[in-house]
GROMACS .gro file of C-alpha atoms in nm:
model
  388
    1UNK     CA    1   0.000   0.000   0.000
    2UNK     CA    2   0.296   0.241   0.050
    3UNK     CA    3   0.344   0.256  -0.329
    4UNK     CA    4  -0.025   0.324  -0.403
    5UNK     CA    5   0.038   0.691  -0.482
    6UNK     CA    6   0.302   0.591  -0.738
    7UNK     CA    7   0.073   0.333  -0.897
    8UNK     CA    8  -0.213   0.583  -0.910
    9UNK     CA    9   0.006   0.851  -1.066
   10UNK     CA   10   0.136   0.607  -1.328
   11UNK     CA   11  -0.215   0.488  -1.410
   12UNK     CA   12  -0.342   0.840  -1.479
   13UNK     CA   13  -0.027   0.965  -1.650
   14UNK     CA   14  -0.225   0.975  -1.975
   15UNK     CA   15  -0.570   1.069  -1.848
   16UNK     CA   16  -0.755   1.051  -2.180
   17UNK     CA   17  -0.623   0.706  -2.264
   18UNK     CA   18  -0.697   0.575  -1.916
   19UNK     CA   19  -1.046   0.725  -1.926
   20UNK     CA   20  -1.140   0.556  -2.253
   21UNK     CA   21  -0.991   0.227  -2.134
   22UNK     CA   22  -1.199   0.251  -1.816
   23UNK     CA   23  -1.511   0.312  -2.027
   24UNK     CA   24  -1.436  -0.006  -2.223
   25UNK     CA   25  -1.390  -0.209  -1.904
   26UNK     CA   26  -1.705  -0.057  -1.754
   27UNK     CA   27  -1.907  -0.154  -2.065
   28UNK     CA   28  -1.769  -0.510  -2.057
   29UNK     CA   29  -1.865  -0.568  -1.694
   30UNK     CA   30  -2.200  -0.392  -1.738
   31UNK     CA   31  -2.273  -0.645  -2.012
   32UNK     CA   32  -2.144  -0.926  -1.790
   33UNK     CA   33  -2.379  -0.824  -1.508
   34UNK     CA   34  -2.684  -0.805  -1.734
   35UNK     CA   35  -2.609  -1.133  -1.911
   36UNK     CA   36  -2.551  -1.311  -1.581
   37UNK     CA   37  -2.887  -1.181  -1.458
   38UNK     CA   38  -3.045  -1.320  -1.777
   39UNK     CA   39  -2.879  -1.656  -1.719
   40UNK     CA   40  -3.003  -1.658  -1.360
   41UNK     CA   41  -3.357  -1.574  -1.478
   42UNK     CA   42  -3.364  -1.876  -1.711
   43UNK     CA   43  -3.222  -2.110  -1.449
   44UNK     CA   44  -3.444  -1.995  -1.162
   45UNK     CA   45  -3.689  -2.280  -1.209
   46UNK     CA   46  -3.493  -2.477  -0.950
   47UNK     CA   47  -3.733  -2.383  -0.672
   48UNK     CA   48  -3.733  -2.597  -0.360
   49UNK     CA   49  -4.111  -2.546  -0.342
   50UNK     CA   50  -4.168  -2.782  -0.635
   51UNK     CA   51  -3.947  -3.073  -0.529
   52UNK     CA   52  -4.253  -3.292  -0.464
   53UNK     CA   53  -4.400  -3.242  -0.814
   54UNK     CA   54  -4.351  -3.426  -1.142
   55UNK     CA   55  -4.461  -3.321  -1.489
   56UNK     CA   56  -4.583  -3.579  -1.740
   57UNK     CA   57  -4.578  -3.480  -2.108
   58UNK     CA   58  -4.578  -3.658  -2.441
   59UNK     CA   59  -4.250  -3.837  -2.497
   60UNK     CA   60  -4.219  -3.683  -2.842
   61UNK     CA   61  -4.323  -3.320  -2.802
   62UNK     CA   62  -4.488  -3.093  -2.549
   63UNK     CA   63  -4.733  -2.980  -2.818
   64UNK     CA   64  -4.878  -3.333  -2.843
   65UNK     CA   65  -5.176  -3.385  -2.613
   66UNK     CA   66  -5.234  -3.675  -2.376
   67UNK     CA   67  -5.565  -3.856  -2.321
   68UNK     CA   68  -5.763  -3.731  -2.023
   69UNK     CA   69  -5.831  -4.094  -1.925
   70UNK     CA   70  -5.463  -4.126  -1.835
   71UNK     CA   71  -5.513  -3.902  -1.532
   72UNK     CA   72  -5.704  -4.165  -1.332
   73UNK     CA   73  -5.440  -4.429  -1.410
   74UNK     CA   74  -5.161  -4.196  -1.295
   75UNK     CA   75  -5.352  -4.122  -0.973
   76UNK     CA   76  -5.355  -4.496  -0.894
   77UNK     CA   77  -4.975  -4.524  -0.906
   78UNK     CA   78  -4.827  -4.580  -0.556
   79UNK     CA   79  -4.658  -4.264  -0.432
   80UNK     CA   80  -4.894  -4.025  -0.615
   81UNK     CA   81  -5.092  -3.791  -0.389
   82UNK     CA   82  -5.277  -3.579  -0.645
   83UNK     CA   83  -5.290  -3.536  -1.022
   84UNK     CA   84  -5.373  -3.210  -1.199
   85UNK     CA   85  -5.350  -3.099  -1.559
   86UNK     CA   86  -5.287  -2.792  -1.773
   87UNK     CA   87  -5.305  -2.686  -2.135
   88UNK     CA   88  -5.118  -2.412  -2.315
   89UNK     CA   89  -5.337  -2.123  -2.436
   90UNK     CA   90  -5.094  -1.846  -2.531
   91UNK     CA   91  -5.310  -1.536  -2.519
   92UNK     CA   92  -5.258  -1.188  -2.661
   93UNK     CA   93  -5.415  -0.883  -2.501
   94UNK     CA   94  -5.522  -0.609  -2.745
   95UNK     CA   95  -5.186  -0.587  -2.923
   96UNK     CA   96  -4.959  -0.867  -3.057
   97UNK     CA   97  -4.681  -0.721  -2.840
   98UNK     CA   98  -4.887  -0.791  -2.527
   99UNK     CA   99  -4.825  -1.163  -2.495
  100UNK     CA  100  -4.973  -1.329  -2.185
  101UNK     CA  101  -4.853  -1.659  -2.039
  102UNK     CA  102  -5.196  -1.818  -2.013
  103UNK     CA  103  -5.303  -2.172  -1.927
  104UNK     CA  104  -5.625  -2.371  -1.900
  105UNK     CA  105  -5.595  -2.564  -1.573
  106UNK     CA  106  -5.778  -2.835  -1.382
  107UNK     CA  107  -5.990  -2.751  -1.079
  108UNK     CA  108  -5.723  -2.872  -0.835
  109UNK     CA  109  -5.431  -2.694  -1.007
  110UNK     CA  110  -5.414  -2.410  -0.753
  111UNK     CA  111  -5.416  -2.663  -0.468
  112UNK     CA  112  -5.110  -2.837  -0.613
  113UNK     CA  113  -4.919  -2.510  -0.663
  114UNK     CA  114  -4.916  -2.385  -0.306
  115UNK     CA  115  -4.678  -2.101  -0.400
  116UNK     CA  116  -4.973  -1.933  -0.575
  117UNK     CA  117  -5.126  -1.732  -0.291
  118UNK     CA  118  -5.487  -1.642  -0.376
  119UNK     CA  119  -5.725  -1.498  -0.114
  120UNK     CA  120  -5.986  -1.753   0.000
  121UNK     CA  121  -6.282  -1.536  -0.107
  122UNK     CA  122  -6.139  -1.494  -0.458
  123UNK     CA  123  -6.073  -1.868  -0.483
  124UNK     CA  124  -6.439  -1.939  -0.408
  125UNK     CA  125  -6.551  -1.698  -0.679
  126UNK     CA  126  -6.304  -1.851  -0.924
  127UNK     CA  127  -6.436  -2.202  -0.858
  128UNK     CA  128  -6.793  -2.082  -0.920
  129UNK     CA  129  -6.728  -1.871  -1.233
  130UNK     CA  130  -6.714  -2.055  -1.567
  131UNK     CA  131  -6.521  -1.778  -1.745
  132UNK     CA  132  -6.328  -1.678  -1.433
  133UNK     CA  133  -5.954  -1.617  -1.443
  134UNK     CA  134  -5.687  -1.548  -1.183
  135UNK     CA  135  -5.373  -1.348  -1.267
  136UNK     CA  136  -5.044  -1.265  -1.100
  137UNK     CA  137  -5.024  -0.926  -0.932
  138UNK     CA  138  -4.741  -0.787  -1.152
  139UNK     CA  139  -4.928  -0.899  -1.465
  140UNK     CA  140  -5.244  -0.727  -1.342
  141UNK     CA  141  -5.049  -0.406  -1.276
  142UNK     CA  142  -4.890  -0.425  -1.620
  143UNK     CA  143  -5.227  -0.409  -1.796
  144UNK     CA  144  -5.424  -0.221  -1.530
  145UNK     CA  145  -5.652  -0.516  -1.457
  146UNK     CA  146  -5.852  -0.540  -1.137
  147UNK     CA  147  -6.098  -0.786  -0.988
  148UNK     CA  148  -6.433  -0.754  -1.166
  149UNK     CA  149  -6.291  -0.659  -1.506
  150UNK     CA  150  -6.407  -0.847  -1.816
  151UNK     CA  151  -6.117  -0.872  -2.058
  152UNK     CA  152  -6.063  -1.036  -2.400
  153UNK     CA  153  -5.765  -1.256  -2.481
  154UNK     CA  154  -5.692  -1.361  -2.837
  155UNK     CA  155  -5.557  -1.713  -2.859
  156UNK     CA  156  -5.259  -1.772  -3.086
  157UNK     CA  157  -5.384  -2.124  -3.160
  158UNK     CA  158  -5.735  -2.208  -3.045
  159UNK     CA  159  -6.056  -2.063  -3.197
  160UNK     CA  160  -6.393  -2.084  -3.027
  161UNK     CA  161  -6.675  -2.288  -3.179
  162UNK     CA  162  -6.806  -1.976  -3.355
  163UNK     CA  163  -6.467  -1.932  -3.524
  164UNK     CA  164  -6.366  -1.629  -3.319
  165UNK     CA  165  -6.018  -1.648  -3.161
  166UNK     CA  166  -6.104  -1.382  -2.902
  167UNK     CA  167  -6.201  -1.539  -2.571
  168UNK     CA  168  -6.379  -1.337  -2.298
  169UNK     CA  169  -6.264  -1.377  -1.937
  170UNK     CA  170  -6.371  -1.236  -1.601
  171UNK     CA  171  -6.088  -1.137  -1.366
  172UNK     CA  172  -6.204  -1.283  -1.035
  173UNK     CA  173  -5.872  -1.309  -0.851
  174UNK     CA  174  -5.525  -1.158  -0.828
  175UNK     CA  175  -5.260  -1.373  -0.665
  176UNK     CA  176  -4.911  -1.326  -0.525
  177UNK     CA  177  -4.618  -1.567  -0.555
  178UNK     CA  178  -4.477  -1.702  -0.229
  179UNK     CA  179  -4.111  -1.634  -0.146
  180UNK     CA  180  -3.889  -1.891  -0.315
  181UNK     CA  181  -4.126  -1.950  -0.607
  182UNK     CA  182  -3.975  -1.996  -0.950
  183UNK     CA  183  -3.906  -1.679  -1.144
  184UNK     CA  184  -4.212  -1.576  -1.348
  185UNK     CA  185  -4.467  -1.754  -1.128
  186UNK     CA  186  -4.648  -1.425  -1.068
  187UNK     CA  187  -4.663  -1.340  -1.440
  188UNK     CA  188  -4.922  -1.598  -1.540
  189UNK     CA  189  -5.292  -1.616  -1.627
  190UNK     CA  190  -5.502  -1.921  -1.527
  191UNK     CA  191  -5.858  -2.014  -1.625
  192UNK     CA  192  -6.079  -2.324  -1.614
  193UNK     CA  193  -5.999  -2.619  -1.836
  194UNK     CA  194  -6.371  -2.699  -1.853
  195UNK     CA  195  -6.437  -2.363  -2.019
  196UNK     CA  196  -6.153  -2.433  -2.259
  197UNK     CA  197  -6.299  -2.776  -2.345
  198UNK     CA  198  -6.656  -2.660  -2.392
  199UNK     CA  199  -6.585  -2.354  -2.606
  200UNK     CA  200  -6.298  -2.488  -2.816
  201UNK     CA  201  -6.359  -2.554  -3.185
  202UNK     CA  202  -6.088  -2.818  -3.217
  203UNK     CA  203  -6.217  -3.174  -3.217
  204UNK     CA  204  -6.076  -3.397  -2.945
  205UNK     CA  205  -5.986  -3.115  -2.702
  206UNK     CA  206  -6.256  -3.240  -2.468
  207UNK     CA  207  -6.081  -3.574  -2.425
  208UNK     CA  208  -5.719  -3.456  -2.401
  209UNK     CA  209  -5.495  -3.243  -2.181
  210UNK     CA  210  -5.163  -3.074  -2.252
  211UNK     CA  211  -4.968  -3.224  -1.963
  212UNK     CA  212  -5.017  -3.365  -1.615
  213UNK     CA  213  -4.881  -3.230  -1.287
  214UNK     CA  214  -4.824  -3.505  -1.033
  215UNK     CA  215  -4.794  -3.424  -0.663
  216UNK     CA  216  -4.598  -3.690  -0.474
  217UNK     CA  217  -4.647  -3.825  -0.127
  218UNK     CA  218  -4.270  -3.790  -0.081
  219UNK     CA  219  -3.998  -3.630  -0.299
  220UNK     CA  220  -3.782  -3.937  -0.232
  221UNK     CA  221  -4.010  -4.146  -0.452
  222UNK     CA  222  -3.977  -3.923  -0.759
  223UNK     CA  223  -3.765  -4.163  -0.970
  224UNK     CA  224  -3.973  -4.470  -0.897
  225UNK     CA  225  -4.303  -4.291  -0.958
  226UNK     CA  226  -4.176  -4.136  -1.283
  227UNK     CA  227  -4.078  -4.480  -1.418
  228UNK     CA  228  -4.412  -4.629  -1.313
  229UNK     CA  229  -4.607  -4.351  -1.485
  230UNK     CA  230  -4.414  -4.385  -1.811
  231UNK     CA  231  -4.468  -4.763  -1.800
  232UNK     CA  232  -4.845  -4.704  -1.818
  233UNK     CA  233  -4.819  -4.580  -2.176
  234UNK     CA  234  -4.524  -4.785  -2.299
  235UNK     CA  235  -4.562  -4.901  -2.662
  236UNK     CA  236  -4.880  -4.696  -2.707
  237UNK     CA  237  -4.954  -4.404  -2.940
  238UNK     CA  238  -4.923  -4.163  -2.647
  239UNK     CA  239  -4.600  -4.262  -2.473
  240UNK     CA  240  -4.506  -4.024  -2.195
  241UNK     CA  241  -4.201  -3.862  -2.045
  242UNK     CA  242  -4.219  -3.790  -1.674
  243UNK     CA  243  -3.960  -3.572  -1.504
  244UNK     CA  244  -3.919  -3.345  -1.207
  245UNK     CA  245  -4.061  -2.999  -1.238
  246UNK     CA  246  -3.711  -2.849  -1.226
  247UNK     CA  247  -3.600  -3.067  -1.517
  248UNK     CA  248  -3.917  -2.982  -1.710
  249UNK     CA  249  -3.863  -2.608  -1.665
  250UNK     CA  250  -3.499  -2.641  -1.770
  251UNK     CA  251  -3.588  -2.836  -2.085
  252UNK     CA  252  -3.863  -2.586  -2.166
  253UNK     CA  253  -3.615  -2.297  -2.139
  254UNK     CA  254  -3.365  -2.483  -2.357
  255UNK     CA  255  -3.615  -2.476  -2.642
  256UNK     CA  256  -3.509  -2.112  -2.673
  257UNK     CA  257  -3.144  -2.222  -2.671
  258UNK     CA  258  -2.877  -2.312  -2.418
  259UNK     CA  259  -2.876  -1.980  -2.235
  260UNK     CA  260  -2.566  -2.068  -2.030
  261UNK     CA  261  -2.369  -2.154  -2.343
  262UNK     CA  262  -2.487  -1.841  -2.524
  263UNK     CA  263  -2.392  -1.618  -2.231
  264UNK     CA  264  -2.053  -1.787  -2.198
  265UNK     CA  265  -1.981  -1.746  -2.570
  266UNK     CA  266  -2.071  -1.377  -2.570
  267UNK     CA  267  -1.871  -1.302  -2.258
  268UNK     CA  268  -1.575  -1.503  -2.387
  269UNK     CA  269  -1.564  -1.284  -2.698
  270UNK     CA  270  -1.607  -0.965  -2.491
  271UNK     CA  271  -1.333  -1.051  -2.241
  272UNK     CA  272  -1.094  -1.168  -2.513
  273UNK     CA  273  -1.134  -0.829  -2.681
  274UNK     CA  274  -1.095  -0.659  -2.342
  275UNK     CA  275  -0.766  -0.843  -2.279
  276UNK     CA  276  -0.630  -0.728  -2.613
  277UNK     CA  277  -0.740  -0.369  -2.553
  278UNK     CA  278  -0.616  -0.331  -2.196
  279UNK     CA  279  -0.303  -0.533  -2.271
  280UNK     CA  280  -0.212  -0.287  -2.545
  281UNK     CA  281  -0.283   0.003  -2.311
  282UNK     CA  282  -0.056  -0.139  -2.040
  283UNK     CA  283   0.225  -0.221  -2.286
  284UNK     CA  284   0.215   0.130  -2.429
  285UNK     CA  285   0.208   0.286  -2.082
  286UNK     CA  286   0.518   0.092  -1.974
  287UNK     CA  287   0.707   0.174  -2.296
  288UNK     CA  288   0.643   0.545  -2.239
  289UNK     CA  289   0.780   0.521  -1.883
  290UNK     CA  290   1.101   0.333  -1.960
  291UNK     CA  291   1.321   0.616  -1.832
  292UNK     CA  292   1.107   0.663  -1.521
  293UNK     CA  293   1.125   0.293  -1.436
  294UNK     CA  294   1.503   0.304  -1.481
  295UNK     CA  295   1.521   0.596  -1.240
  296UNK     CA  296   1.318   0.400  -0.983
  297UNK     CA  297   1.565   0.115  -1.008
  298UNK     CA  298   1.856   0.362  -0.982
  299UNK     CA  299   1.731   0.508  -0.654
  300UNK     CA  300   1.690   0.167  -0.494
  301UNK     CA  301   1.365   0.001  -0.609
  302UNK     CA  302   1.423  -0.370  -0.660
  303UNK     CA  303   1.323  -0.552  -0.979
  304UNK     CA  304   1.056  -0.736  -0.780
  305UNK     CA  305   0.909  -0.406  -0.655
  306UNK     CA  306   0.889  -0.272  -1.009
  307UNK     CA  307   0.725  -0.598  -1.124
  308UNK     CA  308   0.464  -0.577  -0.848
  309UNK     CA  309   0.391  -0.210  -0.915
  310UNK     CA  310   0.322  -0.267  -1.286
  311UNK     CA  311   0.108  -0.575  -1.209
  312UNK     CA  312  -0.084  -0.374  -0.947
  313UNK     CA  313  -0.142  -0.101  -1.205
  314UNK     CA  314  -0.310  -0.349  -1.440
  315UNK     CA  315  -0.521  -0.497  -1.160
  316UNK     CA  316  -0.623  -0.151  -1.033
  317UNK     CA  317  -0.728  -0.049  -1.383
  318UNK     CA  318  -0.956  -0.354  -1.412
  319UNK     CA  319  -1.095  -0.313  -1.060
  320UNK     CA  320  -1.186   0.052  -1.113
  321UNK     CA  321  -1.370  -0.009  -1.441
  322UNK     CA  322  -1.512  -0.348  -1.343
  323UNK     CA  323  -1.660  -0.243  -1.009
  324UNK     CA  324  -1.819   0.062  -1.169
  325UNK     CA  325  -1.960  -0.161  -1.445
  326UNK     CA  326  -2.111  -0.414  -1.204
  327UNK     CA  327  -2.249  -0.135  -0.984
  328UNK     CA  328  -2.413   0.019  -1.290
  329UNK     CA  329  -2.553  -0.322  -1.388
  330UNK     CA  330  -2.704  -0.349  -1.040
  331UNK     CA  331  -2.893  -0.025  -1.111
  332UNK     CA  332  -2.984  -0.098  -1.474
  333UNK     CA  333  -3.109  -0.458  -1.433
  334UNK     CA  334  -3.411  -0.369  -1.211
  335UNK     CA  335  -3.494  -0.076  -1.442
  336UNK     CA  336  -3.489  -0.305  -1.748
  337UNK     CA  337  -3.701  -0.566  -1.569
  338UNK     CA  338  -3.955  -0.304  -1.462
  339UNK     CA  339  -3.955  -0.133  -1.802
  340UNK     CA  340  -4.039  -0.460  -1.974
  341UNK     CA  341  -4.371  -0.463  -1.795
  342UNK     CA  342  -4.298  -0.802  -1.645
  343UNK     CA  343  -4.207  -0.976  -1.970
  344UNK     CA  344  -3.843  -0.989  -1.865
  345UNK     CA  345  -3.798  -1.104  -1.505
  346UNK     CA  346  -3.436  -1.032  -1.421
  347UNK     CA  347  -3.328  -1.098  -1.063
  348UNK     CA  348  -3.102  -0.844  -0.890
  349UNK     CA  349  -2.730  -0.910  -0.903
  350UNK     CA  350  -2.639  -1.162  -0.636
  351UNK     CA  351  -2.321  -1.218  -0.441
  352UNK     CA  352  -2.222  -1.499  -0.679
  353UNK     CA  353  -2.216  -1.253  -0.971
  354UNK     CA  354  -2.003  -1.010  -0.772
  355UNK     CA  355  -1.759  -1.280  -0.660
  356UNK     CA  356  -1.719  -1.410  -1.015
  357UNK     CA  357  -1.683  -1.053  -1.144
  358UNK     CA  358  -1.412  -0.965  -0.892
  359UNK     CA  359  -1.223  -1.285  -0.977
  360UNK     CA  360  -1.240  -1.199  -1.348
  361UNK     CA  361  -1.112  -0.847  -1.277
  362UNK     CA  362  -0.816  -0.981  -1.082
  363UNK     CA  363  -0.732  -1.249  -1.340
  364UNK     CA  364  -0.763  -1.018  -1.642
  365UNK     CA  365  -0.572  -0.744  -1.459
  366UNK     CA  366  -0.288  -0.985  -1.386
  367UNK     CA  367  -0.289  -1.115  -1.744
  368UNK     CA  368  -0.271  -0.773  -1.909
  369UNK     CA  369  -0.006  -0.653  -1.667
  370UNK     CA  370   0.213  -0.962  -1.670
  371UNK     CA  371   0.416  -0.909  -1.990
  372UNK     CA  372   0.473  -0.533  -1.934
  373UNK     CA  373   0.566  -0.611  -1.571
  374UNK     CA  374   0.823  -0.872  -1.676
  375UNK     CA  375   0.965  -0.627  -1.930
  376UNK     CA  376   0.993  -0.361  -1.659
  377UNK     CA  377   1.154  -0.607  -1.417
  378UNK     CA  378   1.420  -0.705  -1.672
  379UNK     CA  379   1.488  -0.346  -1.769
  380UNK     CA  380   1.860  -0.263  -1.791
  381UNK     CA  381   1.923   0.072  -1.621
  382UNK     CA  382   2.212   0.175  -1.848
  383UNK     CA  383   2.030   0.090  -2.173
  384UNK     CA  384   1.709   0.258  -2.056
  385UNK     CA  385   1.876   0.584  -1.951
  386UNK     CA  386   2.083   0.582  -2.270
  387UNK     CA  387   1.765   0.565  -2.472
  388UNK     CA  388   1.847   0.227  -2.625
   0.00000   0.00000   0.00000
């Protein structure tokens, strides 16, 4: 720390160059923070609340329906406590940009998903209202919905029997997601599967469901129950794939792409470019100070001290820009999430992001400072002062 003033003075010897380099580092770590928040958003389905639930879908594709008669057979499997079902609806509200995560669900769906906290009075009204719907609180705020509103949703797939794709719904409940619920739980729209069956123009909808949700008597029996359920439909035209809810959410997200791999590829390219940029800056800074470094050695600074000072300069440069970038990301991420109206649910930057960011700053700082530091350490005083 006694050489900090020397390191600081050397770092800002060329203020304009250092400023633009800091801006580049800031931008790189701002991007890192936002991309890591995106990765965390897509991997947040690993909620401990759903460890006692399985999801049964078609073995071949989630868009293939399963017979409704399968539900009773699943319920008879040892280890199964309750069986519910759901069907994708995919509604649009007023404008194609206003996509709503909407599902037709069985009567016991809300009982299975205990993280959906709906007031008792609203639950009673929902159970008694054929066209009733319950929505997450952030989703309701996004569109200005309130209990008692009658709203239209246009299905992206399913027309009604009269050919119209606009379905009317009555908002009878607004729910909150319990702490620890999977990201996006409070951004959904649920309505009765019976209404969906009765009003749907597609033949066969009344005898099929999209997928089953299986509540277990114990999470420890998940593997055995999953195998038993899949055995029910083996060698049939509706073979199933049963997996934990966490695995189902992860596979659903991967239909958009391997988010972790995409983030890693982008950040790899960004940090590779950053190493080249800051490495060039450090090399140029050391070349310009050849005489000064020779003077330091002349007045008694050891080669090791000079090496450490140049390395510290590189690390300090990365820490200054990187910490500012991550701090800015911590401010920007909630603003982006709020500005998306709930469509993009980015969690705030966690300690894991900061730890990884600090490690990257230290490693990159050491990398970009290593070669210039070695050059400075090996500097010959006579040659340097002679200008050779």
